[in-house]
Amino acid sequence: MLSILLVSLSLGLAFLTANQQTAAANSDTTIPTAFRGTWYQYAGQKQWNVTKITKHSFQNYMANSKKHRISSNLITATPSTSGDNKLSIAKHKTKSRTAYTFFPDKNNGYFWIQTAKINGKRQKVLVNFTVQPKMSVISTKGQYTKDYSYN
């Protein structure tokens, strides 16, 4: 498990330092199908950081074990939102992976889907790699009580 995460981190760093070829996504407001759904990252004390992605929106908020929102820090990005939270999708390709940014400010991170071993099973996870601080956040489709993120 740890070796998979370390490999992913090194690939993420290689991704950012390699010569990047940036190509426009099919649409700068349509999120690819693989990213859509509700993703959970355990935040401790029976709370989860929830990322809800639909065809044209990106939401992030904190929720309790009953999936109720407990945070007023709701981030919603849509094509009609203005400023830093405007949904603006860009596709970034390297030799090893294809990643996407969903916001005009790339400091919000690069997102990609990969397979990781979670609770003994291999499953797809959403990775959000941020440069400052260097960290990869792993989100899963299920509410697990372990944080699989790493830096």
Tab-separated table of C-alpha atoms in Angstrom:
chain	number	residue	atom	x	y	z
A	1	MET	CA	0.000	0.000	0.000
A	2	LEU	CA	2.712	2.444	0.989
A	3	SER	CA	4.758	1.556	-2.086
A	4	ILE	CA	1.772	2.313	-4.346
A	5	LEU	CA	1.342	5.690	-2.717
A	6	LEU	CA	5.056	6.503	-2.967
A	7	VAL	CA	5.084	5.558	-6.640
A	8	SER	CA	2.035	7.752	-7.198
A	9	LEU	CA	3.711	10.671	-5.451
A	10	SER	CA	6.897	10.310	-7.504
A	11	LEU	CA	4.829	10.096	-10.683
A	12	GLY	CA	2.961	13.223	-9.586
A	13	LEU	CA	6.220	15.076	-9.061
A	14	ALA	CA	7.530	13.829	-12.404
A	15	PHE	CA	4.265	14.957	-13.941
A	16	LEU	CA	4.769	18.517	-12.736
A	17	THR	CA	8.428	18.739	-13.673
A	18	ALA	CA	8.182	17.076	-17.094
A	19	ASN	CA	7.595	19.070	-20.229
A	20	GLN	CA	3.859	19.456	-20.277
A	21	GLN	CA	1.690	19.465	-23.324
A	22	THR	CA	-1.553	21.206	-22.466
A	23	ALA	CA	-4.528	20.477	-24.660
A	24	ALA	CA	-8.040	21.812	-24.447
A	25	ALA	CA	-10.621	19.403	-23.109
A	26	ASN	CA	-13.617	18.594	-25.296
A	27	SER	CA	-15.318	21.454	-23.535
A	28	ASP	CA	-13.925	23.803	-20.931
A	29	THR	CA	-17.086	23.370	-18.841
A	30	THR	CA	-17.834	19.619	-19.111
A	31	ILE	CA	-16.180	17.368	-16.527
A	32	PRO	CA	-15.093	13.962	-17.887
A	33	THR	CA	-17.325	11.030	-16.892
A	34	ALA	CA	-14.630	9.192	-14.896
A	35	PHE	CA	-14.494	12.036	-12.340
A	36	ARG	CA	-18.238	12.296	-11.750
A	37	GLY	CA	-19.780	11.046	-8.541
A	38	THR	CA	-19.367	11.619	-4.812
A	39	TRP	CA	-15.861	11.150	-3.374
A	40	TYR	CA	-14.956	10.966	0.336
A	41	GLN	CA	-11.743	11.706	2.209
A	42	TYR	CA	-11.698	10.933	5.944
A	43	ALA	CA	-10.948	14.058	7.994
A	44	GLY	CA	-11.074	12.467	11.464
A	45	GLN	CA	-13.652	12.563	14.264
A	46	LYS	CA	-16.308	10.860	12.073
A	47	GLN	CA	-16.149	13.679	9.506
A	48	TRP	CA	-15.459	13.517	5.780
A	49	ASN	CA	-14.326	16.016	3.193
A	50	VAL	CA	-16.881	15.403	0.423
A	51	THR	CA	-16.255	16.217	-3.225
A	52	LYS	CA	-19.356	15.994	-5.378
A	53	ILE	CA	-18.727	16.179	-9.115
A	54	THR	CA	-21.403	16.352	-11.815
A	55	LYS	CA	-21.259	17.080	-15.533
A	56	HIS	CA	-21.090	20.854	-15.004
A	57	SER	CA	-20.319	21.404	-11.300
A	58	PHE	CA	-17.710	20.740	-8.628
A	59	GLN	CA	-18.708	20.966	-4.935
A	60	ASN	CA	-16.600	20.473	-1.836
A	61	TYR	CA	-17.843	20.470	1.783
A	62	MET	CA	-17.522	18.697	5.145
A	63	ALA	CA	-20.078	16.049	6.159
A	64	ASN	CA	-20.778	13.824	9.151
A	65	SER	CA	-21.192	10.029	9.149
A	66	LYS	CA	-24.840	10.431	8.121
A	67	LYS	CA	-23.659	12.388	5.039
A	68	HIS	CA	-25.194	15.649	6.315
A	69	ARG	CA	-23.301	18.861	5.603
A	70	ILE	CA	-21.710	20.237	8.745
A	71	SER	CA	-19.631	22.988	7.216
A	72	SER	CA	-20.507	26.375	5.830
A	73	ASN	CA	-17.225	26.251	3.856
A	74	LEU	CA	-18.964	25.095	0.702
A	75	ILE	CA	-16.991	25.489	-2.503
A	76	THR	CA	-19.148	25.353	-5.600
A	77	ALA	CA	-17.699	25.749	-9.061
A	78	THR	CA	-19.951	26.043	-12.102
A	79	PRO	CA	-19.508	27.655	-15.525
A	80	SER	CA	-21.565	30.639	-14.328
A	81	THR	CA	-19.562	31.170	-11.097
A	82	SER	CA	-17.160	34.106	-11.245
A	83	GLY	CA	-13.611	34.513	-9.963
A	84	ASP	CA	-11.387	31.730	-8.615
A	85	ASN	CA	-14.308	29.296	-8.291
A	86	LYS	CA	-15.336	29.471	-11.937
A	87	LEU	CA	-15.378	26.001	-13.478
A	88	SER	CA	-12.661	26.033	-16.116
A	89	ILE	CA	-11.471	22.601	-17.213
A	90	ALA	CA	-8.098	22.027	-18.838
A	91	LYS	CA	-6.504	18.728	-19.828
A	92	HIS	CA	-2.773	18.212	-19.182
A	93	LYS	CA	-0.975	15.299	-20.829
A	94	THR	CA	2.434	13.797	-20.149
A	95	LYS	CA	3.939	10.461	-21.102
A	96	SER	CA	2.736	8.816	-17.888
A	97	ARG	CA	-0.736	10.270	-17.256
A	98	THR	CA	-3.507	12.656	-18.166
A	99	ALA	CA	-4.603	15.064	-15.462
A	100	TYR	CA	-7.161	17.837	-15.335
A	101	THR	CA	-7.486	21.182	-13.632
A	102	PHE	CA	-11.001	22.371	-12.813
A	103	PHE	CA	-10.225	25.957	-11.765
A	104	PRO	CA	-8.430	28.884	-13.442
A	105	ASP	CA	-5.869	28.889	-10.597
A	106	LYS	CA	-3.735	25.741	-11.010
A	107	ASN	CA	-2.684	26.025	-7.336
A	108	ASN	CA	-5.991	24.248	-6.582
A	109	GLY	CA	-4.316	21.143	-7.941
A	110	TYR	CA	-4.253	18.587	-10.676
A	111	PHE	CA	-6.842	15.794	-10.604
A	112	TRP	CA	-6.632	12.280	-12.003
A	113	ILE	CA	-8.152	8.858	-11.440
A	114	GLN	CA	-5.943	5.916	-10.485
A	115	THR	CA	-6.295	2.513	-8.860
A	116	ALA	CA	-5.204	1.995	-5.249
A	117	LYS	CA	-5.650	-0.666	-2.606
A	118	ILE	CA	-8.260	0.551	-0.120
A	119	ASN	CA	-9.340	-1.734	2.747
A	120	GLY	CA	-7.672	-4.669	0.982
A	121	LYS	CA	-9.484	-4.118	-2.341
A	122	ARG	CA	-8.210	-2.438	-5.485
A	123	GLN	CA	-10.518	0.409	-6.488
A	124	LYS	CA	-10.545	3.673	-8.351
A	125	VAL	CA	-9.628	6.759	-6.368
A	126	LEU	CA	-9.634	10.470	-7.129
A	127	VAL	CA	-6.187	12.017	-6.662
A	128	ASN	CA	-5.800	15.758	-6.137
A	129	PHE	CA	-2.118	16.687	-6.374
A	130	THR	CA	-1.276	20.171	-5.093
A	131	VAL	CA	2.073	21.900	-5.476
A	132	GLN	CA	1.938	24.127	-2.375
A	133	PRO	CA	2.157	22.182	-0.123
A	134	LYS	CA	3.259	19.130	-2.083
A	135	MET	CA	0.502	16.708	-1.251
A	136	SER	CA	-1.721	14.125	-2.874
A	137	VAL	CA	-5.219	13.798	-1.499
A	138	ILE	CA	-6.852	10.435	-2.080
A	139	SER	CA	-10.649	10.355	-2.188
A	140	THR	CA	-12.732	7.196	-2.470
A	141	LYS	CA	-16.332	6.416	-3.387
A	142	GLY	CA	-16.965	4.918	0.084
A	143	GLN	CA	-16.802	6.457	3.557
A	144	TYR	CA	-13.714	4.764	5.027
A	145	THR	CA	-12.443	5.761	8.464
A	146	LYS	CA	-8.842	6.025	7.319
A	147	ASP	CA	-7.185	8.869	5.422
A	148	TYR	CA	-5.219	7.497	2.477
A	149	SER	CA	-3.678	10.870	1.546
A	150	TYR	CA	0.063	11.421	1.605
A	151	ASN	CA	2.690	14.126	1.174
